[in-house]
Coordinates of C-alpha atoms and ligand atoms in Angstrom, one line a residue:
X1 CA 1.3 -27.0 1.7
X2 CA 3.4 -24.7 4.3
X3 CA 6.1 -23.1 1.9
X4 CA 9.3 -21.2 2.9
X5 CA 8.4 -17.4 2.4
X6 CA 10.3 -14.8 2.6
X7 CA 8.9 -10.8 3.5
X8 CA 10.6 -7.5 2.8
X9 CA 9.8 -5.0 5.0
X10 CA 8.7 -7.3 7.5
X11 CA 9.0 -4.1 10.0
X12 CA 6.4 -1.8 8.0
X13 CA 2.9 -1.9 9.4
X14 CA 1.9 -4.5 6.7
X15 CA 4.3 -6.6 7.1
X16 CA 4.1 -6.7 11.4
X17 CA 0.5 -7.9 10.5
X18 CA 1.5 -10.1 7.8
X19 CA 4.2 -12.1 9.8
X20 CA 1.7 -13.9 12.3
X21 CA -0.6 -14.4 9.6
X22 CA 2.1 -16.7 7.9
X23 CA 2.9 -19.0 10.5
X24 CA -0.4 -19.5 11.7
X25 CA -1.1 -20.8 7.9
X26 CA 2.0 -22.9 8.6
X27 CA 4.7 -21.3 6.5
X28 CA 8.1 -21.4 7.3
X29 CA 9.1 -17.2 7.2
X30 CA 12.2 -15.2 6.9
X31 CA 11.8 -12.0 8.0
X32 CA 14.1 -9.4 5.8
X33 CA 15.3 -6.5 7.7
X34 CA 17.9 -3.8 7.0
X35 CA 18.4 -4.2 10.4
X36 CA 19.4 -7.7 12.8
X37 CA 17.4 -5.6 15.4
X38 CA 14.2 -5.1 13.7
X39 CA 12.2 -8.2 14.2
X40 CA 11.8 -10.4 17.4
X41 CA 12.9 -13.7 16.0
X42 CA 11.7 -15.7 18.4
X43 CA 8.3 -14.3 18.5
X44 CA 7.4 -13.2 14.7
X45 CA 9.5 -14.8 12.3
X46 CA 11.2 -18.2 12.4
X47 CA 14.4 -16.5 10.4
X48 CA 15.8 -13.1 10.3
X49 CA 18.1 -12.1 6.9
X50 CA 19.4 -8.7 6.9
X51 CA 19.7 -6.8 3.4
X52 CA 18.7 -3.6 1.7
X53 CA 16.9 -3.9 -1.2
X54 CA 19.3 -1.5 -2.9
X55 CA 22.0 -3.3 -2.2
X56 CA 21.3 -6.7 -5.1
X57 CA 24.4 -8.3 -4.0
X58 CA 23.4 -8.3 -0.6
X59 CA 19.8 -9.3 -1.5
X60 CA 21.1 -11.9 -3.6
X61 CA 22.9 -13.5 -0.8
X62 CA 20.3 -13.0 1.7
X63 CA 17.4 -14.6 -0.6
X64 CA 20.3 -17.8 -1.3
X65 CA 20.1 -18.5 2.4
X66 CA 16.3 -18.7 3.2
X67 CA 15.8 -20.3 -0.4
X68 CA 11.8 -19.5 -0.9
X69 CA 9.1 -20.6 -3.1
X70 CA 7.7 -17.0 -2.4
X71 CA 9.5 -13.3 -1.8
X72 CA 6.7 -10.8 -0.1
X73 CA 7.9 -7.3 -0.9
X74 CA 6.2 -4.9 1.5
X75 CA 8.6 -1.9 1.7
X76 CA 7.9 1.3 1.4
X77 CA 9.4 4.6 2.0
X78 CA 6.4 6.2 3.4
X79 CA 7.7 5.7 7.4
X80 CA 8.8 9.1 8.5
X81 CA 7.0 12.7 8.7
X82 CA 8.5 14.3 5.7
X83 CA 6.0 13.4 2.5
X84 CA 8.2 14.6 -0.1
X85 CA 10.8 13.1 1.1
X86 CA 8.8 9.4 1.8
X87 CA 7.6 9.7 -2.2
X88 CA 11.4 10.2 -3.2
X89 CA 12.4 7.1 -1.5
X90 CA 9.4 5.3 -2.3
X91 CA 9.9 6.0 -6.0
X92 CA 13.3 4.5 -5.7
X93 CA 12.4 1.5 -3.9
X94 CA 9.8 0.2 -6.4
X95 CA 12.0 1.3 -9.5
X96 CA 15.5 0.0 -8.3
X97 CA 14.4 -2.7 -5.3
X98 CA 11.5 -3.9 -6.8
X99 CA 14.5 -5.1 -10.0
X100 CA 16.9 -6.1 -7.7
X101 CA 14.4 -8.5 -5.5
X102 CA 12.7 -9.6 -8.3
X103 CA 16.2 -10.9 -10.1
X104 CA 17.3 -12.2 -6.6
X105 CA 13.9 -14.2 -6.1
X106 CA 14.2 -15.6 -9.8
X107 CA 18.4 -16.6 -9.7
X108 CA 17.6 -18.6 -6.2
X109 CA 14.4 -20.5 -8.2
X110 CA 11.5 -18.8 -6.3
X111 CA 8.3 -19.5 -7.9
X112 CA 6.4 -16.5 -6.9
X113 CA 7.1 -12.8 -5.8
X114 CA 4.4 -10.4 -4.4
X115 CA 4.4 -6.6 -5.0
X116 CA 3.0 -3.7 -3.3
X117 CA 1.8 -1.1 -5.7
X118 CA -1.1 1.8 -5.5
X119 CA -4.1 2.1 -6.8
X120 CA -4.1 5.5 -6.7
X121 CA -1.7 6.0 -9.5
X122 CA -4.3 5.7 -12.3
X123 CA -4.4 8.5 -14.3
X124 CA -7.9 10.1 -14.0
X125 CA -10.3 9.9 -16.7
X126 CA -14.2 8.9 -17.5
X127 CA -15.4 6.6 -15.1
X128 CA -15.2 7.6 -11.5
X129 CA -14.0 4.3 -10.1
X130 CA -10.8 2.4 -12.0
X131 CA -10.3 -1.0 -12.5
X132 CA -6.6 -2.5 -13.4
X133 CA -6.9 -2.2 -16.9
X134 CA -6.8 2.0 -16.6
X135 CA -3.6 3.7 -17.6
X136 CA -1.2 4.3 -14.2
X137 CA -0.3 8.6 -14.4
X138 CA 3.3 7.9 -15.2
X139 CA 3.5 11.7 -16.5
X140 CA 1.9 12.9 -13.5
X141 CA 3.3 16.2 -11.9
X142 CA 6.4 16.6 -9.9
X143 CA 7.3 13.8 -7.6
X144 CA 4.2 12.1 -7.5
X145 CA 5.0 11.7 -11.6
X146 CA 7.8 9.6 -10.3
X147 CA 6.4 7.9 -7.5
X148 CA 3.8 6.5 -10.7
X149 CA 6.9 5.6 -13.0
X150 CA 8.2 4.0 -9.8
X151 CA 5.3 1.5 -9.7
X152 CA 5.1 1.5 -14.0
X153 CA 8.4 -0.2 -13.2
X154 CA 8.7 -2.1 -10.4
X155 CA 4.6 -3.6 -12.1
X156 CA 6.7 -4.2 -15.6
X157 CA 9.4 -6.1 -13.2
X158 CA 7.2 -8.2 -11.9
X159 CA 4.8 -8.8 -14.6
X160 CA 7.1 -8.9 -17.7
X161 CA 9.7 -12.1 -15.9
X162 CA 8.7 -15.3 -17.5
X163 CA 11.0 -17.1 -14.7
X164 CA 8.7 -16.0 -12.0
X165 CA 5.0 -15.6 -11.2
X166 CA 4.4 -11.7 -10.6
X167 CA 1.6 -10.6 -8.7
X168 CA 1.1 -6.5 -7.9
X169 CA -1.4 -5.9 -5.4
X170 CA -2.6 -2.3 -5.4
X171 CA -3.3 -0.9 -2.1
X172 CA -5.5 2.0 -1.2
X173 CA -4.8 4.4 0.7
X174 CA -3.4 2.3 4.2
X175 CA -5.0 2.8 7.6
X176 CA -4.9 0.9 10.7
X177 CA -2.6 0.6 13.3
X178 CA 0.7 2.1 13.1
X179 CA -0.3 4.0 9.8
X180 CA -0.6 8.1 9.2
X181 CA -4.2 8.0 10.1
X182 CA -4.2 6.3 13.0
X183 CA -4.0 8.0 16.7
X184 CA -0.1 10.1 16.5
X185 CA 0.4 9.8 12.5
X186 CA 0.4 12.5 10.2
X187 CA -3.0 12.7 8.7
X188 CA -4.5 12.2 12.3
X189 CA -2.0 15.1 13.4
X190 CA -3.2 17.1 10.5
X191 CA -7.3 16.9 10.3
X192 CA -7.2 17.3 14.7
X193 CA -5.2 20.9 13.5
X194 CA -7.1 21.9 11.4
X195 CA -5.0 21.1 8.3
X196 CA -6.3 19.4 6.2
X197 CA -9.3 21.4 4.6
X198 CA -12.3 20.9 2.2
X199 CA -11.5 22.1 -1.3
X200 CA -14.2 23.1 -3.8
X201 CA -16.9 20.7 -4.3
X202 CA -14.4 18.0 -2.6
X203 CA -15.1 15.1 -5.3
X204 CA -11.9 13.7 -5.3
X205 CA -12.1 9.9 -4.3
X206 CA -10.2 7.8 -2.0
X207 CA -9.9 4.3 -2.3
X208 CA -9.0 2.5 1.2
X209 CA -7.4 -0.4 2.5
X210 CA -7.3 -1.6 6.2
X211 CA -3.8 -3.0 7.0
X212 CA -5.7 -6.2 8.1
X213 CA -7.1 -6.5 4.4
X214 CA -3.9 -5.9 2.5
X215 CA -2.3 -8.7 4.8
X216 CA -4.9 -10.8 4.2
X217 CA -4.4 -10.4 0.4
X218 CA -1.3 -11.3 0.3
X219 CA -1.4 -14.0 2.4
X220 CA -4.5 -15.2 -0.1
X221 CA -2.1 -14.5 -2.8
X222 CA 0.7 -16.8 -2.2
X223 CA -0.8 -19.4 -4.3
X224 CA -3.8 -18.5 -5.8
X225 CA -5.0 -16.4 -8.4
X226 CA -2.7 -15.7 -12.2
X227 CA 0.0 -13.8 -12.3
X228 CA -1.1 -9.6 -12.9
X229 CA -2.3 -6.5 -10.9
X230 CA -5.0 -6.4 -8.4
X231 CA -6.6 -3.5 -6.7
X232 CA -6.7 -4.3 -2.7
X233 CA -9.2 -2.0 -1.6
X234 CA -12.7 -1.8 0.0
X235 CA -15.9 -1.3 -1.5
X236 CA -16.9 1.7 -0.8
X237 CA -14.8 4.7 -2.4
X238 CA -15.2 7.9 -0.7
X239 CA -15.2 11.9 -2.0
X240 CA -13.1 13.6 0.8
X241 CA -16.4 16.0 1.2
X242 CA -17.7 12.8 3.0
X243 CA -14.9 10.9 4.3
X244 CA -12.9 14.0 5.9
X245 CA -16.1 15.4 8.0
X246 CA -16.6 11.9 8.9
X247 CA -13.1 11.6 10.5
X248 CA -12.8 14.9 12.4
X249 CA -15.8 14.0 14.0
X250 CA -14.1 10.6 14.9
X251 CA -10.6 12.0 16.1
X252 CA -12.6 14.8 17.9
X253 CA -11.1 17.5 15.7
X254 CA -12.4 20.6 14.1
X255 CA -15.1 20.5 11.4
X256 CA -12.7 20.8 8.4
X257 CA -12.6 24.8 6.8
X258 CA -13.6 25.2 3.4
X259 CA -11.5 26.7 0.8
X260 CA -11.9 27.5 -3.0
X261 CA -9.9 26.0 -5.9
X262 CA -8.0 29.2 -6.2
X263 CA -6.9 29.7 -2.2
X264 CA -6.2 25.8 -2.5
X265 CA -3.8 25.8 -5.0
X266 CA -2.5 29.1 -3.5
X267 CA -2.3 27.3 -0.1
X268 CA -1.4 23.2 -0.6
X269 CA 0.6 21.5 -2.8
X270 CA -0.8 20.5 -6.0
X271 CA -1.0 16.4 -4.4
X272 CA -3.0 17.2 -1.7
X273 CA -5.4 19.3 -3.9
X274 CA -5.5 16.9 -6.4
X275 CA -6.2 14.2 -3.9
X276 CA -9.0 16.4 -2.1
X277 CA -10.7 17.3 -5.7
X278 CA -9.7 15.3 -8.6
X279 CA -8.4 11.4 -7.8
X280 CA -10.8 8.4 -8.8
X281 CA -11.4 5.5 -6.9
X282 CA -10.5 1.7 -7.5
X283 CA -12.9 -1.5 -7.6
X284 CA -11.6 -4.7 -6.0
X285 CA -14.0 -6.6 -8.9
X286 CA -10.9 -8.8 -10.0
X287 CA -10.0 -10.1 -7.0
X288 CA -13.3 -10.6 -5.4
X289 CA -14.5 -12.5 -8.8
X290 CA -10.8 -14.5 -9.3
X291 CA -10.2 -15.7 -5.7
X292 CA -13.1 -14.4 -4.3
X293 CA -11.4 -12.1 -1.7
X294 CA -13.6 -10.2 0.6
X295 CA -12.4 -7.0 2.7
X296 CA -12.7 -7.8 6.5
X297 CA -13.4 -3.7 6.7
X298 CA -15.5 -3.9 3.2
X299 CA -16.4 -0.2 4.5
X300 CA -13.7 2.7 5.6
X301 CA -16.8 3.9 8.6
X302 CA -16.7 0.8 10.3
X303 CA -12.8 0.3 9.5
X304 CA -11.9 3.7 11.2
X305 CA -14.0 3.4 13.5
X306 CA -11.9 0.4 14.9
X307 CA -8.9 1.7 14.3
X308 CA -10.3 4.5 17.1
X309 CA -11.5 2.2 19.1
X310 CA -14.8 3.4 18.7
X311 CA -16.6 0.4 17.3
X312 CA -18.7 -1.0 18.6
X313 CA -19.5 2.0 20.4
Ligands
LIG401 N1 1.9 1.7 1.2 C1 1.6 2.4 1.2 O1 1.3 2.5 -0.6 C2 1.5 4.0 1.0 C3 1.0 5.1 1.0 C4 0.5 6.5 1.2 C5 1.1 6.2 2.8 N2 1.6 4.9 3.3 C6 1.9 5.5 4.8 O2 2.9 5.1 5.1 C7 2.7 4.3 6.4 C8 3.7 3.4 6.3 O3 3.6 2.4 6.3 P1 4.2 1.3 5.0 O4 3.8 -0.6 5.7 O5 4.0 1.5 3.7 O6 5.6 1.5 5.4 P2 6.7 0.9 6.8 O7 5.5 1.1 7.6 O8 7.1 2.5 7.1 O9 7.6 0.0 5.9 C9 8.3 0.3 5.5 C10 9.0 -1.0 5.4 O10 10.1 -0.9 4.1 C11 11.3 -1.1 5.2 N3 12.4 -0.6 3.7 C12 12.3 0.4 3.6 N4 13.5 1.0 2.8 C13 14.1 -0.1 2.8 C14 15.5 -1.1 1.9 N5 16.1 0.1 1.5 N6 15.7 -2.4 2.3 C15 14.5 -2.7 2.8 N7 13.5 -2.2 3.3 C16 13.5 -1.3 3.1 C17 11.0 -1.2 6.0 O11 11.8 -0.9 6.9 P3 13.1 -0.6 8.2 O12 12.4 -1.1 9.7 O13 14.4 -0.8 8.2 O14 13.0 1.0 8.1 C18 10.3 -1.5 6.6 O15 9.6 -2.6 7.4 C19 2.2 4.2 6.6 O16 1.1 5.0 7.4 C20 0.9 4.7 5.5 O17 -0.5 4.9 6.1 C21 1.8 4.3 2.5

């Protein structure tokens, strides 16, 4: 059945991928953007509504006009080059923006709200690959702790509101067109310039998610599945000792240099060392079991190659 859907973050890497998929399924799509020129209305959405997630009254007005069945939040603050600033803006969006969006969605009688969370937010412990019942690392150091607290606040707002079905999709490291891993993106540039080293034995795990799979999971969860949190990640969590040299080869960069833990602590920021050495991966078992979801890109190996136009090669 066609639904009325509002997409916040319609101009972002996931939002841009999602809009045509929604319209192909026959849904009526309102793109919620901060600037009216953000979306080509005719090509990508049925309607455009202008509002900022941090402005509760403007948001409520925009949603009243759109009258959605489902509200989707694909906003983030990670778009720029300054990572700490991106972390700070994302923490604020998750903490305040998501609460505003839940309140606005409830006030217009929307049935479901789908928010964007992160599978890298689990506290590292025990198992190497974690499921949705693992605790979020809300007391992690520095900016990362602020982001995880923002995510926890967002998930609480989504998942405990009795007046709407809340779904939190916990993406892995997003890659694909327009992301930091694509040509010209921050990680692409850093790896080509030998700026991302291997640290110690490189056993930190990353679960990756292609933007096609992030958007595809949202599409399925419009109506399927119970409210709750779901990891949206590929099938192959990878140690940095594995994915980083492979990615460097694929982008035509030099082999990553190796640092000891002491050298890394002196030269790199805490979050990078954490990601490369102790971060855990995530399992997509819950989403597979509950709605039969399967990633289009089950492995980052093929997904990276496709993003870089090396596949099939
Ligand atoms: N999403 C994640 O969890 C995550 C994590 C780590 C890294 N990354 C990386 O970050 C890069 C960007 O990906 P992304 O899709 O997350 O972000 P993005 O492409 O920068 O999209 C963010 C979206 O959020 C919107 N937005 C930001 N603040 C808003 C506000 N206050 N109110 C309403 N809308 C707002 C932006 O709108 P405007 O057009 O108005 O700016 C844009 O549409 C990718 O390279 C990805 O690899 C993402």
